[in-house]
mmCIF file of N, CA and C in Angstrom:
data_model
loop_
_atom_site.group_PDB
_atom_site.id
_atom_site.type_symbol
_atom_site.label_atom_id
_atom_site.label_comp_id
_atom_site.label_asym_id
_atom_site.label_seq_id
_atom_site.Cartn_x
_atom_site.Cartn_y
_atom_site.Cartn_z
ATOM 1 N N MET S 208 29.605 -17.441 -14.060
ATOM 2 C CA MET S 208 28.593 -17.981 -12.924
ATOM 3 C C MET S 208 28.946 -17.135 -12.044
ATOM 4 N N ALA S 209 27.522 -17.155 -11.235
ATOM 5 C CA ALA S 209 27.085 -15.487 -10.091
ATOM 6 C C ALA S 209 27.671 -16.816 -9.005
ATOM 7 N N SER S 210 28.258 -15.528 -8.088
ATOM 8 C CA SER S 210 28.934 -16.224 -7.177
ATOM 9 C C SER S 210 27.244 -15.784 -5.747
ATOM 10 N N VAL S 211 27.821 -16.252 -4.829
ATOM 11 C CA VAL S 211 26.654 -16.202 -3.608
ATOM 12 C C VAL S 211 26.760 -14.839 -3.047
ATOM 13 N N ILE S 212 25.474 -14.177 -3.517
ATOM 14 C CA ILE S 212 25.705 -12.957 -2.647
ATOM 15 C C ILE S 212 24.791 -13.281 -0.874
ATOM 16 N N HIS S 213 25.325 -13.175 -0.199
ATOM 17 C CA HIS S 213 25.275 -13.701 1.584
ATOM 18 C C HIS S 213 25.065 -12.216 2.261
ATOM 19 N N PHE S 214 24.068 -12.390 3.212
ATOM 20 C CA PHE S 214 23.916 -11.056 4.241
ATOM 21 C C PHE S 214 23.284 -12.186 5.311
ATOM 22 N N THR S 215 23.597 -11.631 6.528
ATOM 23 C CA THR S 215 23.206 -12.355 8.505
ATOM 24 C C THR S 215 22.251 -11.361 8.135
ATOM 25 N N ILE S 216 20.753 -11.053 7.690
ATOM 26 C CA ILE S 216 20.020 -9.833 7.268
ATOM 27 C C ILE S 216 20.061 -9.294 8.368
ATOM 28 N N ALA S 217 19.071 -9.959 9.691
ATOM 29 C CA ALA S 217 19.366 -9.612 10.762
ATOM 30 C C ALA S 217 20.072 -8.902 11.386
ATOM 31 N N THR S 218 21.092 -9.172 11.455
ATOM 32 C CA THR S 218 22.720 -7.864 12.173
ATOM 33 C C THR S 218 22.851 -6.961 11.340
ATOM 34 N N VAL S 219 22.794 -7.090 10.040
ATOM 35 C CA VAL S 219 23.002 -6.373 8.780
ATOM 36 C C VAL S 219 21.880 -5.161 9.264
ATOM 37 N N ALA S 220 20.352 -4.907 9.205
ATOM 38 C CA ALA S 220 19.641 -4.512 9.496
ATOM 39 C C ALA S 220 20.156 -3.780 10.596
ATOM 40 N N GLU S 221 20.168 -4.389 11.486
ATOM 41 C CA GLU S 221 20.221 -4.101 13.363
ATOM 42 C C GLU S 221 21.417 -2.686 12.912
ATOM 43 N N GLU S 222 22.676 -2.891 12.641
ATOM 44 C CA GLU S 222 23.389 -2.411 12.338
ATOM 45 C C GLU S 222 23.501 -1.063 11.396
ATOM 46 N N SER S 223 22.635 -0.759 10.834
ATOM 47 C CA SER S 223 22.317 -0.037 10.258
ATOM 48 C C SER S 223 21.385 1.221 10.483
ATOM 49 N N PRO S 224 22.009 2.549 10.713
ATOM 50 C CA PRO S 224 20.822 3.458 11.440
ATOM 51 C C PRO S 224 20.406 4.306 10.800
ATOM 52 N N ASP S 225 20.502 3.920 9.212
ATOM 53 C CA ASP S 225 19.919 4.791 8.387
ATOM 54 C C ASP S 225 18.525 4.398 8.113
ATOM 55 N N PHE S 226 17.362 5.656 7.571
ATOM 56 C CA PHE S 226 16.247 5.393 7.471
ATOM 57 C C PHE S 226 15.711 4.456 6.195
ATOM 58 N N ARG S 227 16.699 4.469 5.078
ATOM 59 C CA ARG S 227 16.409 3.878 4.225
ATOM 60 C C ARG S 227 18.482 3.318 3.791
ATOM 61 N N ARG S 228 18.128 2.102 3.308
ATOM 62 C CA ARG S 228 20.169 1.581 2.539
ATOM 63 C C ARG S 228 19.447 0.387 1.691
ATOM 64 N N VAL S 229 19.786 0.705 0.684
ATOM 65 C CA VAL S 229 19.426 -0.250 -0.835
ATOM 66 C C VAL S 229 20.756 -1.352 -0.532
ATOM 67 N N LEU S 230 20.477 -2.633 0.064
ATOM 68 C CA LEU S 230 21.336 -3.618 -0.147
ATOM 69 C C LEU S 230 21.746 -3.685 -1.636
ATOM 70 N N TRP S 231 20.667 -4.505 -1.758
ATOM 71 C CA TRP S 231 21.150 -5.364 -3.698
ATOM 72 C C TRP S 231 20.038 -5.207 -4.556
ATOM 73 N N THR S 232 20.069 -4.920 -5.557
ATOM 74 C CA THR S 232 19.838 -4.890 -6.728
ATOM 75 C C THR S 232 19.722 -6.061 -7.839
ATOM 76 N N GLY S 233 18.528 -6.224 -8.021
ATOM 77 C CA GLY S 233 18.995 -7.125 -9.382
ATOM 78 C C GLY S 233 17.939 -7.020 -10.526
ATOM 79 N N GLN S 234 17.482 -7.817 -11.336
ATOM 80 C CA GLN S 234 16.747 -7.200 -12.749
ATOM 81 C C GLN S 234 15.032 -7.059 -12.028
ATOM 82 N N ASN S 235 14.634 -8.163 -11.102
ATOM 83 C CA ASN S 235 13.595 -8.403 -10.532
ATOM 84 C C ASN S 235 13.144 -8.181 -8.935
ATOM 85 N N THR S 236 13.884 -7.500 -8.553
ATOM 86 C CA THR S 236 13.882 -7.608 -7.234
ATOM 87 C C THR S 236 14.753 -6.792 -6.353
ATOM 88 N N GLN S 237 14.569 -6.460 -5.279
ATOM 89 C CA GLN S 237 15.561 -5.023 -4.784
ATOM 90 C C GLN S 237 15.555 -5.620 -3.048
ATOM 91 N N LEU S 238 16.603 -5.773 -2.456
ATOM 92 C CA LEU S 238 16.958 -5.860 -1.144
ATOM 93 C C LEU S 238 16.920 -4.768 -0.189
ATOM 94 N N VAL S 239 16.406 -4.118 0.626
ATOM 95 C CA VAL S 239 16.465 -3.123 1.517
ATOM 96 C C VAL S 239 16.209 -3.052 2.783
ATOM 97 N N VAL S 240 17.211 -2.683 3.547
ATOM 98 C CA VAL S 240 16.899 -2.341 5.242
ATOM 99 C C VAL S 240 16.348 -1.404 5.523
ATOM 100 N N MET S 241 15.847 -1.288 6.319
ATOM 101 C CA MET S 241 15.266 0.171 6.711
ATOM 102 C C MET S 241 15.147 0.277 8.910
ATOM 103 N N THR S 242 15.664 1.777 8.921
ATOM 104 C CA THR S 242 15.404 1.801 10.530
ATOM 105 C C THR S 242 14.219 3.037 10.954
ATOM 106 N N ILE S 243 12.987 2.635 11.392
ATOM 107 C CA ILE S 243 12.206 3.659 11.283
ATOM 108 C C ILE S 243 12.224 4.654 12.937
ATOM 109 N N PRO S 244 12.278 5.486 13.515
ATOM 110 C CA PRO S 244 12.813 6.071 14.453
ATOM 111 C C PRO S 244 11.415 6.109 15.853
ATOM 112 N N PRO S 245 11.374 5.776 17.007
ATOM 113 C CA PRO S 245 10.681 6.085 17.627
ATOM 114 C C PRO S 245 9.344 7.404 17.205
ATOM 115 N N ASP S 246 7.911 7.274 17.037
ATOM 116 C CA ASP S 246 7.358 7.841 17.063
ATOM 117 C C ASP S 246 7.290 8.516 15.310
ATOM 118 N N GLY S 247 8.178 7.644 14.276
ATOM 119 C CA GLY S 247 8.337 7.740 12.770
ATOM 120 C C GLY S 247 7.336 7.110 12.395
ATOM 121 N N GLU S 248 7.456 7.264 10.906
ATOM 122 C CA GLU S 248 6.909 6.046 9.803
ATOM 123 C C GLU S 248 7.193 6.350 8.505
ATOM 124 N N ILE S 249 7.159 5.441 7.651
ATOM 125 C CA ILE S 249 7.418 5.087 6.656
ATOM 126 C C ILE S 249 6.679 6.277 5.550
ATOM 127 N N GLY S 250 5.555 6.437 5.638
ATOM 128 C CA GLY S 250 4.614 7.688 5.106
ATOM 129 C C GLY S 250 3.574 6.612 4.296
ATOM 130 N N GLU S 251 2.412 7.157 4.231
ATOM 131 C CA GLU S 251 1.157 6.756 3.391
ATOM 132 C C GLU S 251 2.209 6.889 1.791
ATOM 133 N N GLU S 252 1.427 5.941 1.314
ATOM 134 C CA GLU S 252 2.287 5.350 -0.364
ATOM 135 C C GLU S 252 1.373 3.910 -1.067
ATOM 136 N N VAL S 253 1.445 4.110 -2.072
ATOM 137 C CA VAL S 253 0.855 3.275 -3.197
ATOM 138 C C VAL S 253 2.038 2.939 -4.214
ATOM 139 N N HIS S 254 2.438 1.321 -4.362
ATOM 140 C CA HIS S 254 3.354 1.322 -5.011
ATOM 141 C C HIS S 254 2.560 0.673 -6.006
ATOM 142 N N GLU S 255 2.142 1.070 -7.654
ATOM 143 C CA GLU S 255 0.975 1.094 -8.423
ATOM 144 C C GLU S 255 1.731 -0.769 -8.707
ATOM 145 N N ASP S 256 2.964 -0.467 -9.441
ATOM 146 C CA ASP S 256 3.277 -2.096 -10.157
ATOM 147 C C ASP S 256 4.390 -2.849 -9.264
ATOM 148 N N ILE S 257 4.804 -2.558 -7.896
ATOM 149 C CA ILE S 257 5.783 -3.246 -7.119
ATOM 150 C C ILE S 257 4.367 -3.871 -6.078
ATOM 151 N N ASP S 258 5.430 -5.146 -6.022
ATOM 152 C CA ASP S 258 5.021 -5.984 -4.487
ATOM 153 C C ASP S 258 6.229 -5.694 -3.345
ATOM 154 N N GLN S 259 5.558 -5.931 -2.612
ATOM 155 C CA GLN S 259 6.615 -5.659 -1.600
ATOM 156 C C GLN S 259 5.914 -6.451 -0.426
ATOM 157 N N ILE S 260 7.417 -6.979 0.234
ATOM 158 C CA ILE S 260 7.302 -7.609 1.694
ATOM 159 C C ILE S 260 8.297 -7.475 2.317
ATOM 160 N N LEU S 261 7.853 -7.505 3.577
ATOM 161 C CA LEU S 261 8.676 -6.915 5.174
ATOM 162 C C LEU S 261 8.573 -7.790 5.917
ATOM 163 N N THR S 262 9.878 -7.629 6.323
ATOM 164 C CA THR S 262 10.104 -8.719 7.727
ATOM 165 C C THR S 262 11.252 -7.787 8.746
ATOM 166 N N PHE S 263 10.201 -7.990 10.009
ATOM 167 C CA PHE S 263 10.449 -6.616 10.579
ATOM 168 C C PHE S 263 11.568 -7.537 12.027
ATOM 169 N N VAL S 264 12.729 -7.128 11.951
ATOM 170 C CA VAL S 264 13.695 -7.436 12.863
ATOM 171 C C VAL S 264 13.822 -6.988 14.330
ATOM 172 N N SER S 265 12.862 -5.899 14.588
ATOM 173 C CA SER S 265 12.908 -5.447 15.631
ATOM 174 C C SER S 265 12.320 -4.075 16.064
ATOM 175 N N GLY S 266 11.729 -3.813 17.319
ATOM 176 C CA GLY S 266 10.815 -3.032 17.712
ATOM 177 C C GLY S 266 9.302 -3.134 17.436
ATOM 178 N N VAL S 267 8.648 -2.260 17.603
ATOM 179 C CA VAL S 267 6.864 -2.518 17.509
ATOM 180 C C VAL S 267 6.430 -1.513 16.672
ATOM 181 N N GLY S 268 5.608 -1.746 16.039
ATOM 182 C CA GLY S 268 5.070 -0.414 15.436
ATOM 183 C C GLY S 268 3.506 -1.402 14.885
ATOM 184 N N GLU S 269 2.692 -0.852 13.522
ATOM 185 C CA GLU S 269 1.843 -0.596 12.970
ATOM 186 C C GLU S 269 2.222 -1.211 11.898
ATOM 187 N N ALA S 270 1.184 -1.772 11.342
ATOM 188 C CA ALA S 270 1.133 -1.927 9.945
ATOM 189 C C ALA S 270 -0.316 -1.304 9.205
ATOM 190 N N LYS S 271 -0.649 -0.791 8.255
ATOM 191 C CA LYS S 271 -2.025 -0.401 7.586
ATOM 192 C C LYS S 271 -1.369 -0.647 6.104
ATOM 193 N N VAL S 272 -2.408 -1.662 5.946
ATOM 194 C CA VAL S 272 -2.217 -2.134 4.541
ATOM 195 C C VAL S 272 -3.544 -1.991 3.885
ATOM 196 N N GLY S 273 -4.077 -1.698 3.002
ATOM 197 C CA GLY S 273 -5.147 -1.536 2.456
ATOM 198 C C GLY S 273 -6.266 -1.250 3.211
ATOM 199 N N GLY S 274 -6.409 -0.003 4.189
ATOM 200 C CA GLY S 274 -7.161 0.199 5.354
ATOM 201 C C GLY S 274 -7.433 -0.760 6.373
ATOM 202 N N ALA S 275 -6.788 -1.708 6.396
ATOM 203 C CA ALA S 275 -6.464 -2.614 7.671
ATOM 204 C C ALA S 275 -5.448 -2.250 8.658
ATOM 205 N N THR S 276 -5.486 -2.362 9.652
ATOM 206 C CA THR S 276 -4.377 -1.768 10.719
ATOM 207 C C THR S 276 -3.982 -2.942 11.647
ATOM 208 N N LYS S 277 -3.035 -3.839 12.182
ATOM 209 C CA LYS S 277 -2.231 -4.427 12.283
ATOM 210 C C LYS S 277 -0.943 -4.048 13.173
ATOM 211 N N LYS S 278 -0.777 -4.790 14.249
ATOM 212 C CA LYS S 278 0.784 -4.577 15.248
ATOM 213 C C LYS S 278 1.516 -5.536 14.596
ATOM 214 N N VAL S 279 3.102 -5.171 14.604
ATOM 215 C CA VAL S 279 3.713 -5.616 14.080
ATOM 216 C C VAL S 279 4.634 -5.659 15.128
ATOM 217 N N ALA S 280 5.756 -6.553 15.133
ATOM 218 C CA ALA S 280 6.972 -6.943 15.708
ATOM 219 C C ALA S 280 7.440 -8.075 15.519
ATOM 220 N N GLN S 281 9.109 -8.140 16.235
ATOM 221 C CA GLN S 281 10.218 -8.859 15.873
ATOM 222 C C GLN S 281 9.783 -10.086 15.129
ATOM 223 N N GLY S 282 10.063 -10.521 13.971
ATOM 224 C CA GLY S 282 9.805 -11.732 13.283
ATOM 225 C C GLY S 282 8.264 -11.854 12.828
ATOM 226 N N ASP S 283 7.689 -10.770 12.628
ATOM 227 C CA ASP S 283 6.606 -11.100 11.955
ATOM 228 C C ASP S 283 7.014 -10.300 10.459
ATOM 229 N N LEU S 284 6.157 -10.948 9.353
ATOM 230 C CA LEU S 284 5.938 -10.608 7.909
ATOM 231 C C LEU S 284 5.257 -9.897 7.243
ATOM 232 N N VAL S 285 4.720 -8.689 6.922
ATOM 233 C CA VAL S 285 3.563 -8.028 5.910
ATOM 234 C C VAL S 285 3.843 -8.560 4.360
ATOM 235 N N VAL S 286 3.119 -8.778 3.768
ATOM 236 C CA VAL S 286 2.911 -8.635 2.406
ATOM 237 C C VAL S 286 1.933 -7.323 2.198
ATOM 238 N N VAL S 287 2.766 -6.331 0.831
ATOM 239 C CA VAL S 287 1.561 -5.226 0.475
ATOM 240 C C VAL S 287 1.714 -5.577 -0.812
ATOM 241 N N PRO S 288 0.795 -6.050 -1.431
ATOM 242 C CA PRO S 288 0.615 -6.189 -3.093
ATOM 243 C C PRO S 288 0.350 -4.934 -3.879
ATOM 244 N N ALA S 289 1.199 -5.006 -5.374
ATOM 245 C CA ALA S 289 1.321 -3.648 -5.950
ATOM 246 C C ALA S 289 -0.145 -3.173 -6.127
ATOM 247 N N GLY S 290 -0.648 -1.703 -6.019
ATOM 248 C CA GLY S 290 -1.567 -0.990 -5.822
ATOM 249 C C GLY S 290 -2.350 -0.823 -4.493
ATOM 250 N N THR S 291 -1.762 -1.664 -3.463
ATOM 251 C CA THR S 291 -2.383 -1.486 -2.022
ATOM 252 C C THR S 291 -1.800 -0.066 -1.237
ATOM 253 N N GLU S 292 -2.460 0.558 -0.966
ATOM 254 C CA GLU S 292 -2.181 1.792 0.014
ATOM 255 C C GLU S 292 -1.937 1.548 1.462
ATOM 256 N N HIS S 293 -0.265 1.768 1.774
ATOM 257 C CA HIS S 293 0.441 1.157 2.947
ATOM 258 C C HIS S 293 0.872 2.304 3.775
ATOM 259 N N ASN S 294 1.591 2.045 5.107
ATOM 260 C CA ASN S 294 1.960 2.993 5.852
ATOM 261 C C ASN S 294 2.492 1.642 7.024
ATOM 262 N N PHE S 295 3.684 2.136 7.579
ATOM 263 C CA PHE S 295 4.174 1.230 9.080
ATOM 264 C C PHE S 295 4.921 2.531 9.623
ATOM 265 N N LEU S 296 4.411 2.573 10.617
ATOM 266 C CA LEU S 296 4.555 2.917 12.067
ATOM 267 C C LEU S 296 5.122 2.173 12.906
ATOM 268 N N ASN S 297 6.261 3.405 13.616
ATOM 269 C CA ASN S 297 7.162 3.074 14.892
ATOM 270 C C ASN S 297 6.041 3.492 16.075
ATOM 271 N N THR S 298 5.345 2.615 16.869
ATOM 272 C CA THR S 298 4.616 2.960 17.845
ATOM 273 C C THR S 298 5.241 2.384 19.262
ATOM 274 N N GLY S 299 6.941 2.358 19.251
ATOM 275 C CA GLY S 299 7.482 1.779 20.523
ATOM 276 C C GLY S 299 8.647 2.999 20.804
ATOM 277 N N PRO S 300 9.260 2.826 22.032
ATOM 278 C CA PRO S 300 10.404 3.780 22.550
ATOM 279 C C PRO S 300 11.687 3.507 21.803
ATOM 280 N N ASN S 301 11.503 2.165 20.737
ATOM 281 C CA ASN S 301 13.231 2.081 20.294
ATOM 282 C C ASN S 301 12.829 1.689 18.458
ATOM 283 N N PRO S 302 14.073 2.272 18.192
ATOM 284 C CA PRO S 302 13.676 1.649 16.716
ATOM 285 C C PRO S 302 13.025 0.793 15.823
ATOM 286 N N LEU S 303 12.110 1.145 14.793
ATOM 287 C CA LEU S 303 11.717 -0.257 14.108
ATOM 288 C C LEU S 303 12.543 -0.709 12.907
ATOM 289 N N VAL S 304 12.749 -1.910 13.340
ATOM 290 C CA VAL S 304 14.037 -1.997 11.832
ATOM 291 C C VAL S 304 13.417 -3.359 11.454
ATOM 292 N N LEU S 305 13.748 -2.880 10.244
ATOM 293 C CA LEU S 305 13.512 -4.250 9.021
ATOM 294 C C LEU S 305 13.832 -4.706 7.919
ATOM 295 N N TYR S 306 13.653 -5.155 7.429
ATOM 296 C CA TYR S 306 14.179 -5.578 5.736
ATOM 297 C C TYR S 306 13.130 -5.691 4.734
ATOM 298 N N THR S 307 13.465 -5.426 3.789
ATOM 299 C CA THR S 307 11.574 -5.251 2.828
ATOM 300 C C THR S 307 12.946 -5.639 1.333
ATOM 301 N N VAL S 308 11.747 -6.171 0.661
ATOM 302 C CA VAL S 308 12.336 -6.904 -0.355
ATOM 303 C C VAL S 308 11.048 -6.160 -2.127
ATOM 304 N N TYR S 309 11.461 -5.760 -2.958
ATOM 305 C CA TYR S 309 10.823 -5.084 -3.675
ATOM 306 C C TYR S 309 10.702 -5.864 -4.771
ATOM 307 N N GLY S 310 9.673 -5.985 -5.648
ATOM 308 C CA GLY S 310 9.438 -7.167 -6.908
ATOM 309 C C GLY S 310 8.436 -5.770 -7.812
ATOM 310 N N PRO S 311 9.040 -5.146 -9.316
ATOM 311 C CA PRO S 311 10.698 -5.185 -8.919
ATOM 312 C C PRO S 311 10.927 -3.917 -8.349
ATOM 313 N N PRO S 312 12.540 -3.805 -8.525
ATOM 314 C CA PRO S 312 13.097 -3.023 -7.608
ATOM 315 C C PRO S 312 12.396 -1.148 -7.832
ATOM 316 N N GLU S 313 12.307 -0.775 -6.404
ATOM 317 C CA GLU S 313 11.726 0.473 -6.513
ATOM 318 C C GLU S 313 12.465 1.956 -6.064
ATOM 319 N N HIS S 314 13.996 1.641 -5.651
ATOM 320 C CA HIS S 314 14.703 2.521 -5.174
ATOM 321 C C HIS S 314 15.994 2.633 -6.513
ATOM 322 N N ALA S 315 16.908 3.986 -6.510
ATOM 323 C CA ALA S 315 17.949 3.848 -7.125
ATOM 324 C C ALA S 315 19.431 2.601 -6.662
ATOM 325 N N ASP S 316 19.718 1.971 -7.248
ATOM 326 C CA ASP S 316 20.746 1.034 -6.612
ATOM 327 C C ASP S 316 21.849 1.811 -5.748
ATOM 328 N N GLY S 317 22.273 0.683 -4.343
ATOM 329 C CA GLY S 317 22.747 1.226 -3.454
ATOM 330 C C GLY S 317 22.914 2.942 -2.777
ATOM 331 N N ALA S 318 21.783 3.154 -2.822
ATOM 332 C CA ALA S 318 21.016 4.457 -2.090
ATOM 333 C C ALA S 318 20.501 4.140 -0.782
ATOM 334 N N VAL S 319 21.214 5.378 -0.060
ATOM 335 C CA VAL S 319 21.490 5.458 1.153
ATOM 336 C C VAL S 319 20.315 7.191 1.478
ATOM 337 N N HIS S 320 19.682 6.635 2.434
ATOM 338 C CA HIS S 320 19.255 7.574 2.858
ATOM 339 C C HIS S 320 19.357 7.852 4.339
ATOM 340 N N HIS S 321 19.752 8.624 4.878
ATOM 341 C CA HIS S 321 19.925 8.526 6.393
ATOM 342 C C HIS S 321 18.619 9.093 7.082
ATOM 343 N N THR S 322 17.899 9.934 6.677
ATOM 344 C CA THR S 322 16.530 10.252 7.500
ATOM 345 C C THR S 322 15.146 10.201 6.501
ATOM 346 N N LYS S 323 13.946 10.365 6.908
ATOM 347 C CA LYS S 323 13.163 10.013 6.008
ATOM 348 C C LYS S 323 12.700 11.150 5.258
ATOM 349 N N GLU S 324 13.417 11.891 6.127
ATOM 350 C CA GLU S 324 13.321 14.000 5.117
ATOM 351 C C GLU S 324 14.486 13.461 3.904
ATOM 352 N N GLU S 325 15.915 13.132 4.204
ATOM 353 C CA GLU S 325 16.903 12.699 2.812
ATOM 354 C C GLU S 325 15.804 11.913 1.767
ATOM 355 N N ALA S 326 15.074 10.825 2.132
ATOM 356 C CA ALA S 326 14.540 10.035 1.444
ATOM 357 C C ALA S 326 13.224 10.513 0.848
ATOM 358 N N ASP S 327 12.488 11.450 1.392
ATOM 359 C CA ASP S 327 11.831 12.276 0.385
ATOM 360 C C ASP S 327 11.873 13.041 -0.447
ATOM 361 N N GLU S 328 13.311 14.029 -0.048
ATOM 362 C CA GLU S 328 13.883 15.121 -1.032
ATOM 363 C C GLU S 328 14.614 13.975 -2.165
ATOM 364 N N ALA S 329 15.221 13.173 -2.210
ATOM 365 C CA ALA S 329 15.345 12.105 -3.255
ATOM 366 C C ALA S 329 14.772 11.721 -4.445
ATOM 367 N N GLU S 330 13.433 10.873 -3.607
ATOM 368 C CA GLU S 330 12.294 10.906 -4.351
ATOM 369 C C GLU S 330 11.589 12.220 -5.275
ATOM 370 N N GLU S 331 11.603 12.971 -4.678
ATOM 371 C CA GLU S 331 11.110 14.321 -5.077
ATOM 372 C C GLU S 331 11.578 14.884 -6.392
ATOM 373 N N SER S 332 13.158 14.625 -6.221
ATOM 374 C CA SER S 332 14.015 15.075 -7.116
ATOM 375 C C SER S 332 14.145 14.487 -8.352
ATOM 376 N N GLY S 333 14.122 13.041 -8.390
ATOM 377 C CA GLY S 333 14.100 11.899 -8.883
ATOM 378 C C GLY S 333 15.447 11.708 -8.833
ATOM 379 N N GLN S 334 16.193 11.871 -7.712
ATOM 380 C CA GLN S 334 17.654 11.115 -7.560
ATOM 381 C C GLN S 334 17.127 9.661 -6.959
ATOM 382 N N ASP S 335 16.610 9.467 -6.808
ATOM 383 C CA ASP S 335 15.903 7.868 -6.545
ATOM 384 C C ASP S 335 15.179 6.751 -7.204
ATOM 385 N N GLU S 336 15.373 7.129 -8.299
ATOM 386 C CA GLU S 336 14.770 6.178 -9.450
ATOM 387 C C GLU S 336 15.520 4.741 -9.389
ATOM 388 N N PRO S 337 14.638 4.082 -9.788
ATOM 389 C CA PRO S 337 14.990 2.403 -10.016
ATOM 390 C C PRO S 337 16.137 2.758 -11.199
ATOM 391 N N PRO S 338 17.116 0.882 -11.529
ATOM 392 C CA PRO S 338 17.469 1.293 -12.606
ATOM 393 C C PRO S 338 16.934 1.155 -13.797
ATOM 394 N N GLY S 339 17.173 1.485 -14.693
ATOM 395 C CA GLY S 339 16.071 1.424 -16.147
ATOM 396 C C GLY S 339 15.276 2.854 -16.468
ATOM 397 N N GLU S 340 15.048 3.706 -15.009
ATOM 398 C CA GLU S 340 14.361 4.603 -15.141
ATOM 399 C C GLU S 340 14.249 6.219 -14.852
ATOM 400 N N SER S 341 15.834 6.177 -14.887
ATOM 401 C CA SER S 341 16.943 7.436 -14.477
ATOM 402 C C SER S 341 16.605 7.949 -15.821
#
């Protein structure tokens, strides 16, 4: 029998200083917290076969999804359907903190990337492959 996996997600996200931290990986989905520093961004990308749902915990920023731009702040949720170009930018003076669910998983189980540069390097080197793809 499966045990209850529980997170006080806003608190966990706020307490993580890391650019990206994978909290949980299942067969079909993955839970990740992210902290984007002031003037930072996730980086323009497309996940061809992965849907993504992002919920913003604190800070302010911009969501650029499929050619449209929308301001985001605490409590907002943005859906990025598979195959859609997107980027999220921090436009405020404080970190932009969020949690995101990927379906299916996008990153290596348990991955922690302290900075965007570290995350980009892990992806380019093949060290950040989701389970079953390494």
